[in-house]
Amino acid sequence: MSELALRYVSRFATTRAKLLSYLQRKLRERGWEGTDEPDIEGLVSRIAELGYVNDEAYALAKAGSLSARGYGQARVRQALRVAGVDEEDGASARNLAREQAADAALRFARRKRIGPFAVSPADPRMREKSLAAMIRAGHDFALARAIVSAEPGETITSEELLEARS
């Protein structure tokens, strides 16, 4: 089990919960020939103590990556929850996502050609679709609405978005 765990953490950025899930799955698939059940949770704790797994660092990297790709706070929270990052370890990552919310929303809008990055003015149906896409990407409603309602070519800054959100 130790070899499986070390091989996994050497290949993938992971959390304690994901490592535990992986080892439990491998145990089910391969079975165990020992007399006692293996202490998988103890193994995961020992690997985390050695610094091979760091949930807080994982959370910060994940939040930075998602924000850079244009995803919002809700999507970051969801990704951290799925990865098994607890509230304490994910606090700094959620703060990072909150600080980068406006910039991430603009990146998403630029990538999807929404609002000020659109080629032509959107009809009401297209604005509704764009708004829904931004909300699915994890952006809050006020921020998404401010971007979607901007006219193509309009210059909009993250500071203006933050003011509109307040």
Coordinates of N, CA, C and O in Angstrom, one line a residue:
M1 N 0.8 -1.2 0.0 CA 0.0 0.0 0.0 C 0.9 1.3 0.0 O 0.5 2.2 -0.7
S2 N 1.9 1.2 0.7 CA 2.8 2.4 0.8 C 3.4 2.7 -0.6 O 3.4 3.9 -1.0
E3 N 3.7 1.7 -1.3 CA 4.3 1.9 -2.7 C 3.2 2.5 -3.6 O 3.5 3.4 -4.4
L4 N 2.0 2.0 -3.5 CA 0.9 2.6 -4.3 C 0.7 4.1 -4.0 O 0.5 4.9 -4.8
A5 N 0.7 4.3 -2.7 CA 0.4 5.7 -2.2 C 1.6 6.6 -2.7 O 1.3 7.7 -3.2
L6 N 2.8 6.2 -2.5 CA 3.9 7.1 -2.9 C 4.0 7.3 -4.5 O 4.3 8.3 -4.9
R7 N 3.6 6.2 -5.2 CA 3.6 6.4 -6.7 C 2.5 7.3 -7.1 O 2.7 8.2 -7.9
Y8 N 1.4 7.3 -6.4 CA 0.2 8.1 -6.7 C 0.6 9.6 -6.4 O 0.4 10.5 -7.3
V9 N 1.1 9.9 -5.2 CA 1.4 11.3 -4.9 C 2.6 11.8 -5.7 O 2.7 13.0 -5.9
S10 N 3.5 10.9 -6.2 CA 4.6 11.4 -7.1 C 4.1 11.8 -8.4 O 4.7 12.6 -9.1
R11 N 2.9 11.2 -8.9 CA 2.4 11.5 -10.2 C 1.4 12.6 -10.2 O 1.2 13.2 -11.3
F12 N 0.6 12.7 -9.2 CA -0.5 13.7 -9.2 C -0.5 14.6 -8.0 O -0.2 14.2 -6.9
A13 N -1.0 15.8 -8.2 CA -1.2 16.7 -7.1 C -2.6 16.2 -6.5 O -3.5 16.0 -7.3
T14 N -2.6 16.1 -5.3 CA -3.8 15.4 -4.7 C -4.0 15.9 -3.3 O -3.2 16.7 -2.7
T15 N -5.1 15.5 -2.7 CA -5.5 15.9 -1.3 C -5.5 14.6 -0.5 O -5.5 13.5 -1.1
R16 N -5.6 14.7 0.8 CA -5.8 13.6 1.7 C -7.0 12.7 1.3 O -6.9 11.5 1.2
A17 N -8.1 13.4 1.0 CA -9.3 12.7 0.7 C -9.2 11.9 -0.6 O -9.7 10.8 -0.7
K18 N -8.6 12.5 -1.6 CA -8.4 11.8 -2.9 C -7.5 10.7 -2.8 O -7.7 9.6 -3.4
L19 N -6.4 10.8 -2.0 CA -5.5 9.7 -1.8 C -6.1 8.6 -1.0 O -6.0 7.4 -1.4
L20 N -6.9 8.9 0.0 CA -7.6 7.9 0.7 C -8.6 7.1 -0.2 O -8.7 5.9 -0.1
S21 N -9.3 7.8 -1.0 CA -10.3 7.2 -1.9 C -9.6 6.3 -2.9 O -10.0 5.2 -3.2
Y22 N -8.4 6.8 -3.4 CA -7.7 6.0 -4.3 C -7.2 4.7 -3.7 O -7.3 3.6 -4.3
L23 N -6.7 4.8 -2.5 CA -6.1 3.6 -1.8 C -7.3 2.6 -1.5 O -7.1 1.4 -1.6
Q24 N -8.4 3.1 -1.0 CA -9.5 2.3 -0.8 C -10.0 1.5 -2.0 O -10.4 0.4 -2.0
R25 N -10.0 2.3 -3.1 CA -10.5 1.6 -4.4 C -9.5 0.5 -4.8 O -9.9 -0.6 -5.2
K26 N -8.2 0.8 -4.7 CA -7.2 -0.2 -5.0 C -7.3 -1.4 -4.1 O -7.1 -2.6 -4.6
L27 N -7.6 -1.2 -2.8 CA -7.8 -2.3 -1.9 C -9.0 -3.2 -2.3 O -8.9 -4.4 -2.3
R28 N -10.1 -2.5 -2.7 CA -11.3 -3.3 -3.2 C -11.0 -4.1 -4.5 O -11.4 -5.2 -4.6
E29 N -10.3 -3.4 -5.4 CA -10.0 -4.1 -6.7 C -9.0 -5.2 -6.5 O -9.2 -6.3 -7.2
R30 N -8.0 -5.0 -5.7 CA -6.9 -6.0 -5.7 C -7.1 -7.0 -4.5 O -6.4 -8.1 -4.5
G31 N -7.8 -6.6 -3.5 CA -8.0 -7.5 -2.3 C -6.8 -7.3 -1.4 O -5.8 -6.6 -1.7
W32 N -6.9 -8.0 -0.3 CA -5.8 -7.9 0.7 C -5.5 -9.3 1.3 O -6.5 -10.0 1.7
E33 N -4.3 -9.7 1.3 CA -4.0 -11.0 1.7 C -3.5 -11.1 3.2 O -3.2 -12.2 3.7
G34 N -3.3 -9.9 3.8 CA -2.8 -9.9 5.2 C -3.9 -10.4 6.2 O -5.1 -10.5 5.8
T35 N -3.5 -10.6 7.4 CA -4.4 -11.0 8.4 C -5.3 -9.9 8.9 O -6.5 -10.1 9.1
D36 N -4.7 -8.7 9.1 CA -5.5 -7.6 9.6 C -5.7 -6.6 8.4 O -4.9 -6.6 7.4
E37 N -6.8 -5.8 8.5 CA -7.0 -4.8 7.5 C -5.9 -3.8 7.5 O -5.5 -3.4 8.6
P38 N -5.5 -3.3 6.4 CA -4.4 -2.2 6.4 C -5.0 -0.9 7.0 O -6.1 -0.6 6.8
D39 N -4.1 -0.2 7.6 CA -4.4 1.1 8.2 C -4.2 2.2 7.1 O -3.2 2.9 7.1
I40 N -5.2 2.3 6.2 CA -5.1 3.2 5.1 C -5.1 4.7 5.6 O -4.3 5.5 5.2
E41 N -6.0 4.9 6.6 CA -6.0 6.3 7.1 C -4.7 6.7 7.8 O -4.3 7.9 7.7
G42 N -4.1 5.8 8.5 CA -2.8 6.0 9.1 C -1.7 6.3 8.1 O -0.9 7.2 8.3
L43 N -1.8 5.5 7.0 CA -0.8 5.7 5.9 C -1.0 7.1 5.3 O 0.0 7.8 5.1
V44 N -2.2 7.5 5.0 CA -2.5 8.8 4.5 C -2.0 9.9 5.4 O -1.4 10.9 5.0
S45 N -2.3 9.8 6.7 CA -1.8 10.8 7.7 C -0.3 10.9 7.7 O 0.2 12.0 7.8
R46 N 0.4 9.7 7.6 CA 1.8 9.7 7.7 C 2.4 10.4 6.4 O 3.3 11.2 6.5
I47 N 1.8 10.1 5.3 CA 2.2 10.8 4.0 C 2.0 12.3 4.1 O 2.8 13.1 3.6
A48 N 0.9 12.7 4.7 CA 0.6 14.1 4.8 C 1.6 14.8 5.8 O 2.1 15.9 5.6
E49 N 1.9 14.1 6.9 CA 2.9 14.6 7.8 C 4.3 14.8 7.2 O 5.0 15.7 7.6
L50 N 4.6 13.9 6.3 CA 5.9 14.0 5.6 C 5.9 15.1 4.6 O 7.0 15.5 4.0
G51 N 4.8 15.7 4.3 CA 4.7 16.8 3.4 C 4.4 16.4 1.9 O 4.5 17.3 1.0
Y52 N 4.2 15.1 1.7 CA 3.9 14.7 0.3 C 2.5 15.1 -0.2 O 2.3 15.2 -1.4
V53 N 1.6 15.3 0.7 CA 0.3 15.8 0.4 C 0.0 17.0 1.3 O 0.2 17.0 2.5
N54 N -0.4 18.1 0.7 CA -0.7 19.3 1.4 C -2.0 19.9 0.9 O -2.0 20.5 -0.2
D55 N -3.1 19.7 1.6 CA -4.4 20.2 1.1 C -4.5 21.7 0.9 O -5.1 22.1 -0.1
E56 N -3.8 22.4 1.7 CA -3.9 23.9 1.6 C -3.2 24.3 0.3 O -3.7 25.2 -0.5
A57 N -2.0 23.8 0.0 CA -1.3 24.1 -1.2 C -2.1 23.6 -2.4 O -2.1 24.3 -3.4
Y58 N -2.7 22.5 -2.3 CA -3.5 22.0 -3.4 C -4.7 22.9 -3.7 O -4.9 23.3 -4.9
A59 N -5.3 23.4 -2.6 CA -6.4 24.3 -2.8 C -6.0 25.6 -3.4 O -6.7 26.1 -4.3
L60 N -4.9 26.2 -3.0 CA -4.4 27.4 -3.6 C -4.1 27.2 -5.1 O -4.5 28.1 -5.9
A61 N -3.5 26.1 -5.4 CA -3.1 25.9 -6.8 C -4.4 25.7 -7.6 O -4.5 26.2 -8.8
K62 N -5.3 25.0 -7.1 CA -6.6 24.7 -7.8 C -7.4 26.0 -8.0 O -7.9 26.3 -9.1
A63 N -7.4 26.9 -7.0 CA -8.1 28.1 -7.1 C -7.5 29.1 -8.1 O -8.1 29.7 -8.9
G64 N -6.1 29.1 -8.1 CA -5.4 29.9 -9.0 C -5.6 29.5 -10.5 O -5.8 30.3 -11.4
S65 N -5.6 28.2 -10.6 CA -5.8 27.6 -12.0 C -7.2 27.9 -12.5 O -7.4 28.3 -13.7
L66 N -8.2 27.7 -11.7 CA -9.6 27.9 -12.1 C -9.8 29.4 -12.4 O -10.5 29.7 -13.4
S67 N -9.3 30.2 -11.5 CA -9.5 31.7 -11.7 C -8.8 32.1 -13.0 O -9.3 33.0 -13.8
A68 N -7.6 31.6 -13.3 CA -6.9 32.0 -14.5 C -7.6 31.5 -15.7 O -7.5 32.2 -16.8
R69 N -8.4 30.5 -15.6 CA -9.2 30.0 -16.8 C -10.6 30.7 -16.9 O -11.3 30.4 -17.7
G70 N -10.8 31.6 -15.9 CA -12.1 32.4 -16.0 C -13.2 31.8 -15.2 O -14.3 32.3 -15.3
Y71 N -13.0 30.9 -14.3 CA -14.1 30.4 -13.4 C -14.2 31.2 -12.1 O -13.2 31.7 -11.6
G72 N -15.4 31.3 -11.6 CA -15.7 32.1 -10.5 C -15.6 31.4 -9.1 O -15.3 30.2 -9.0
Q73 N -16.0 32.1 -8.1 CA -15.9 31.6 -6.7 C -16.7 30.4 -6.5 O -16.2 29.5 -5.8
A74 N -17.9 30.3 -7.0 CA -18.7 29.1 -6.7 C -18.1 27.9 -7.4 O -18.1 26.8 -6.8
R75 N -17.5 28.0 -8.5 CA -16.9 26.9 -9.2 C -15.6 26.4 -8.4 O -15.4 25.2 -8.3
V76 N -14.9 27.4 -7.8 CA -13.8 27.1 -7.0 C -14.2 26.3 -5.7 O -13.6 25.3 -5.4
R77 N -15.2 26.8 -5.1 CA -15.8 26.1 -3.9 C -16.2 24.7 -4.2 O -15.9 23.8 -3.5
Q78 N -16.9 24.6 -5.3 CA -17.3 23.2 -5.7 C -16.1 22.3 -6.0 O -16.1 21.1 -5.5
A79 N -15.1 22.8 -6.7 CA -13.9 21.9 -7.0 C -13.2 21.5 -5.7 O -12.8 20.4 -5.6
L80 N -13.1 22.4 -4.7 CA -12.5 22.1 -3.5 C -13.3 21.1 -2.7 O -12.7 20.2 -2.1
R81 N -14.6 21.3 -2.7 CA -15.5 20.3 -2.0 C -15.4 18.9 -2.6 O -15.2 17.9 -1.9
V82 N -15.3 18.8 -3.9 CA -15.2 17.6 -4.6 C -13.9 16.9 -4.3 O -13.8 15.7 -4.1
A83 N -12.8 17.7 -4.2 CA -11.5 17.2 -3.9 C -11.3 16.8 -2.4 O -10.3 16.3 -2.0
G84 N -12.3 17.2 -1.6 CA -12.2 16.8 -0.2 C -11.4 17.8 0.7 O -11.0 17.4 1.8
V85 N -11.2 19.0 0.2 CA -10.5 20.0 1.0 C -11.5 20.5 2.1 O -12.6 21.0 1.8
D86 N -11.0 20.5 3.3 CA -11.9 21.0 4.4 C -11.9 22.5 4.5 O -11.1 23.2 3.8
E87 N -12.8 23.1 5.3 CA -13.0 24.5 5.3 C -11.7 25.3 5.7 O -11.4 26.3 5.1
E88 N -11.0 24.8 6.7 CA -9.8 25.4 7.1 C -8.7 25.5 6.1 O -8.1 26.5 5.8
D89 N -8.5 24.3 5.4 CA -7.4 24.3 4.4 C -7.8 25.1 3.1 O -7.0 25.5 2.4
G90 N -9.1 25.2 2.9 CA -9.6 25.9 1.7 C -9.8 27.4 1.9 O -10.1 28.1 0.9
A91 N -9.6 27.9 3.1 CA -9.9 29.3 3.4 C -9.1 30.3 2.5 O -9.6 31.2 1.9
S92 N -7.8 30.1 2.4 CA -7.0 31.0 1.6 C -7.3 30.9 0.1 O -7.2 31.9 -0.6
A93 N -7.7 29.7 -0.3 CA -8.0 29.5 -1.7 C -9.3 30.2 -2.0 O -9.5 30.9 -3.1
R94 N -10.3 30.2 -1.1 CA -11.6 30.9 -1.3 C -11.3 32.4 -1.3 O -11.9 33.1 -2.1
N95 N -10.4 32.9 -0.5 CA -10.1 34.3 -0.5 C -9.4 34.7 -1.8 O -9.7 35.8 -2.3
L96 N -8.6 33.9 -2.3 CA -7.9 34.2 -3.6 C -9.0 34.2 -4.7 O -9.0 35.2 -5.5
A97 N -9.9 33.3 -4.7 CA -11.0 33.3 -5.7 C -11.9 34.6 -5.6 O -12.3 35.2 -6.6
R98 N -12.1 35.0 -4.4 CA -12.9 36.2 -4.1 C -12.2 37.4 -4.6 O -12.7 38.3 -5.3
E99 N -10.9 37.5 -4.4 CA -10.1 38.7 -4.8 C -10.0 38.7 -6.3 O -9.9 39.8 -6.9
Q100 N -9.9 37.6 -7.0 CA -9.8 37.5 -8.4 C -11.1 37.4 -9.2 O -11.1 37.1 -10.4
A101 N -12.2 37.6 -8.5 CA -13.5 37.3 -9.1 C -13.8 38.2 -10.4 O -14.2 37.6 -11.4
A102 N -13.5 39.4 -10.3 CA -13.8 40.3 -11.4 C -12.9 40.0 -12.6 O -13.3 40.0 -13.7
D103 N -11.6 39.8 -12.3 CA -10.7 39.5 -13.4 C -11.0 38.2 -14.1 O -10.9 38.0 -15.3
A104 N -11.4 37.2 -13.2 CA -11.8 35.9 -13.8 C -13.0 36.0 -14.6 O -13.1 35.4 -15.7
A105 N -14.0 36.8 -14.2 CA -15.2 37.0 -15.0 C -14.9 37.6 -16.3 O -15.5 37.3 -17.4
L106 N -14.0 38.6 -16.3 CA -13.6 39.2 -17.6 C -12.9 38.2 -18.5 O -13.1 38.2 -19.7
R107 N -12.0 37.4 -17.9 CA -11.3 36.4 -18.7 C -12.3 35.4 -19.4 O -12.2 35.0 -20.5
F108 N -13.3 35.0 -18.6 CA -14.4 34.1 -19.1 C -15.1 34.8 -20.2 O -15.4 34.2 -21.2
A109 N -15.5 36.0 -20.0 CA -16.3 36.8 -21.0 C -15.5 36.9 -22.3 O -16.0 36.8 -23.4
R110 N -14.2 37.2 -22.2 CA -13.3 37.4 -23.3 C -13.3 36.0 -24.1 O -13.4 36.0 -25.3
R111 N -13.1 35.0 -23.4 CA -13.0 33.6 -24.0 C -14.2 33.2 -24.7 O -14.2 32.7 -25.8
K112 N -15.4 33.5 -24.1 CA -16.7 33.2 -24.7 C -17.3 34.2 -25.6 O -18.4 34.1 -26.1
R113 N -16.6 35.4 -25.7 CA -17.1 36.5 -26.5 C -18.5 37.0 -26.0 O -19.4 37.1 -26.8
I114 N -18.5 37.4 -24.7 CA -19.7 37.8 -24.1 C -19.6 39.3 -23.8 O -18.5 39.8 -23.4
G115 N -20.7 40.0 -23.8 CA -20.7 41.4 -23.4 C -19.7 42.3 -24.2 O -19.9 42.4 -25.4
P116 N -18.8 42.9 -23.5 CA -17.9 43.9 -24.2 C -17.0 43.2 -25.2 O -16.4 43.8 -26.1
F117 N -16.9 41.9 -25.2 CA -16.0 41.1 -26.1 C -16.7 40.5 -27.2 O -16.2 39.8 -28.0
A118 N -18.0 40.7 -27.3 CA -18.9 40.2 -28.4 C -18.6 40.9 -29.7 O -18.1 42.0 -29.7
V119 N -18.9 40.2 -30.8 CA -18.6 40.8 -32.1 C -19.8 41.8 -32.4 O -19.5 42.8 -33.0
S120 N -21.0 41.4 -32.1 CA -22.1 42.3 -32.4 C -23.1 42.3 -31.1 O -23.0 41.4 -30.3
P121 N -24.0 43.2 -31.0 CA -24.9 43.3 -29.9 C -25.7 42.0 -29.9 O -26.2 41.5 -30.9
A122 N -25.9 41.5 -28.7 CA -26.7 40.3 -28.5 C -28.1 40.6 -28.3 O -28.5 41.6 -27.7
D123 N -29.0 39.7 -28.9 CA -30.4 39.8 -28.7 C -30.7 39.3 -27.3 O -29.9 38.7 -26.6
P124 N -32.0 39.6 -26.8 CA -32.3 39.2 -25.4 C -32.1 37.7 -25.1 O -31.7 37.3 -24.0
R125 N -32.4 36.9 -26.1 CA -32.2 35.4 -25.9 C -30.8 35.1 -25.7 O -30.4 34.2 -24.9
M126 N -29.9 35.7 -26.5 CA -28.5 35.4 -26.4 C -27.9 35.9 -25.1 O -27.0 35.3 -24.5
R127 N -28.4 37.1 -24.7 CA -27.9 37.6 -23.4 C -28.3 36.7 -22.3 O -27.5 36.5 -21.3
E128 N -29.5 36.1 -22.3 CA -29.9 35.2 -21.3 C -29.0 33.9 -21.3 O -28.6 33.5 -20.2
K129 N -28.7 33.5 -22.5 CA -27.8 32.3 -22.6 C -26.4 32.7 -22.0 O -25.8 31.8 -21.3
S130 N -25.9 33.8 -22.3 CA -24.6 34.3 -21.8 C -24.6 34.4 -20.3 O -23.6 34.0 -19.7
L131 N -25.7 35.0 -19.8 CA -25.8 35.1 -18.4 C -25.8 33.7 -17.7 O -25.1 33.5 -16.7
A132 N -26.5 32.8 -18.2 CA -26.6 31.5 -17.7 C -25.2 30.8 -17.7 O -24.8 30.1 -16.8
A133 N -24.5 31.0 -18.8 CA -23.1 30.4 -18.9 C -22.2 31.0 -17.9 O -21.4 30.3 -17.3
M134 N -22.3 32.3 -17.6 CA -21.4 32.9 -16.6 C -21.8 32.4 -15.2 O -20.9 32.2 -14.4
I135 N -23.0 32.2 -15.0 CA -23.5 31.7 -13.6 C -23.0 30.3 -13.5 O -22.5 29.9 -12.4
R136 N -23.1 29.5 -14.5 CA -22.6 28.1 -14.5 C -21.1 28.0 -14.3 O -20.6 27.1 -13.7
A137 N -20.4 29.0 -14.7 CA -19.0 29.1 -14.6 C -18.6 29.6 -13.1 O -17.4 29.7 -12.8
G138 N -19.6 29.8 -12.3 CA -19.3 30.2 -10.9 C -19.3 31.6 -10.6 O -19.0 32.0 -9.4
H139 N -19.7 32.5 -11.5 CA -19.7 33.9 -11.2 C -21.1 34.3 -10.6 O -22.1 33.8 -10.9
D140 N -21.0 35.3 -9.7 CA -22.3 35.7 -9.0 C -23.1 36.5 -10.0 O -22.6 37.0 -11.0
F141 N -24.4 36.6 -9.7 CA -25.4 37.1 -10.7 C -25.1 38.6 -11.0 O -25.1 39.0 -12.2
A142 N -24.8 39.4 -10.0 CA -24.6 40.8 -10.3 C -23.4 41.1 -11.2 O -23.4 41.9 -12.1
L143 N -22.3 40.3 -10.9 CA -21.1 40.5 -11.7 C -21.4 40.0 -13.2 O -21.1 40.7 -14.2
A144 N -22.1 38.9 -13.3 CA -22.4 38.3 -14.6 C -23.3 39.3 -15.4 O -23.1 39.5 -16.6
R145 N -24.3 39.8 -14.7 CA -25.3 40.7 -15.3 C -24.5 42.0 -15.8 O -24.8 42.5 -16.9
A146 N -23.6 42.5 -15.0 CA -22.9 43.7 -15.4 C -22.1 43.5 -16.7 O -22.0 44.3 -17.6
I147 N -21.5 42.3 -16.8 CA -20.7 42.0 -18.0 C -21.6 41.8 -19.2 O -21.3 42.3 -20.3
V148 N -22.6 41.0 -19.0 CA -23.5 40.6 -20.2 C -24.2 41.9 -20.7 O -24.4 42.0 -21.9
S149 N -24.5 42.8 -19.8 CA -25.2 44.0 -20.3 C -24.3 45.0 -21.0 O -24.8 46.0 -21.5
A150 N -23.0 44.9 -20.9 CA -22.1 45.8 -21.6 C -22.2 45.6 -23.1 O -22.4 44.5 -23.6
E151 N -22.1 46.7 -23.7 CA -22.1 46.7 -25.2 C -20.8 46.2 -25.8 O -19.7 46.5 -25.2
P152 N -20.8 45.6 -27.0 CA -19.6 45.2 -27.6 C -18.6 46.4 -27.8 O -19.0 47.5 -28.2
G153 N -17.4 46.2 -27.5 CA -16.4 47.2 -27.6 C -16.3 48.1 -26.4 O -15.3 48.9 -26.4
E154 N -17.2 48.1 -25.5 CA -17.2 48.9 -24.4 C -16.0 48.5 -23.5 O -15.7 47.4 -23.3
T155 N -15.3 49.5 -22.9 CA -14.2 49.3 -22.0 C -14.8 49.1 -20.6 O -15.5 50.0 -20.1
I156 N -14.5 48.0 -20.0 CA -15.0 47.7 -18.7 C -13.8 47.2 -17.8 O -13.1 46.3 -18.3
T157 N -13.6 47.8 -16.6 CA -12.5 47.4 -15.8 C -13.0 46.5 -14.6 O -14.2 46.5 -14.3
S158 N -12.1 45.8 -14.0 CA -12.5 45.0 -12.9 C -12.9 45.9 -11.7 O -13.8 45.5 -11.0
E159 N -12.4 47.1 -11.6 CA -12.8 48.0 -10.5 C -14.3 48.4 -10.7 O -15.1 48.4 -9.8
E160 N -14.7 48.7 -12.0 CA -16.0 49.0 -12.3 C -17.0 47.9 -12.0 O -18.1 48.0 -11.5
L161 N -16.5 46.7 -12.3 CA -17.3 45.5 -12.0 C -17.5 45.3 -10.5 O -18.6 44.9 -10.1
L162 N -16.5 45.5 -9.7 CA -16.6 45.4 -8.3 C -17.6 46.4 -7.7 O -18.3 46.1 -6.8
E163 N -17.6 47.6 -8.3 CA -18.5 48.6 -7.8 C -19.9 48.3 -8.2 O -20.9 48.5 -7.4
A164 N -20.1 47.7 -9.4 CA -21.5 47.3 -9.8 C -22.0 46.1 -9.0 O -23.2 46.0 -8.8
R165 N -21.1 45.3 -8.5 CA -21.4 44.2 -7.7 C -21.9 44.6 -6.3 O -22.7 43.9 -5.7
S166 N -21.4 45.7 -5.8 CA -21.7 46.1 -4.4 C -23.1 46.6 -4.3 O -23.7 47.1 -5.1

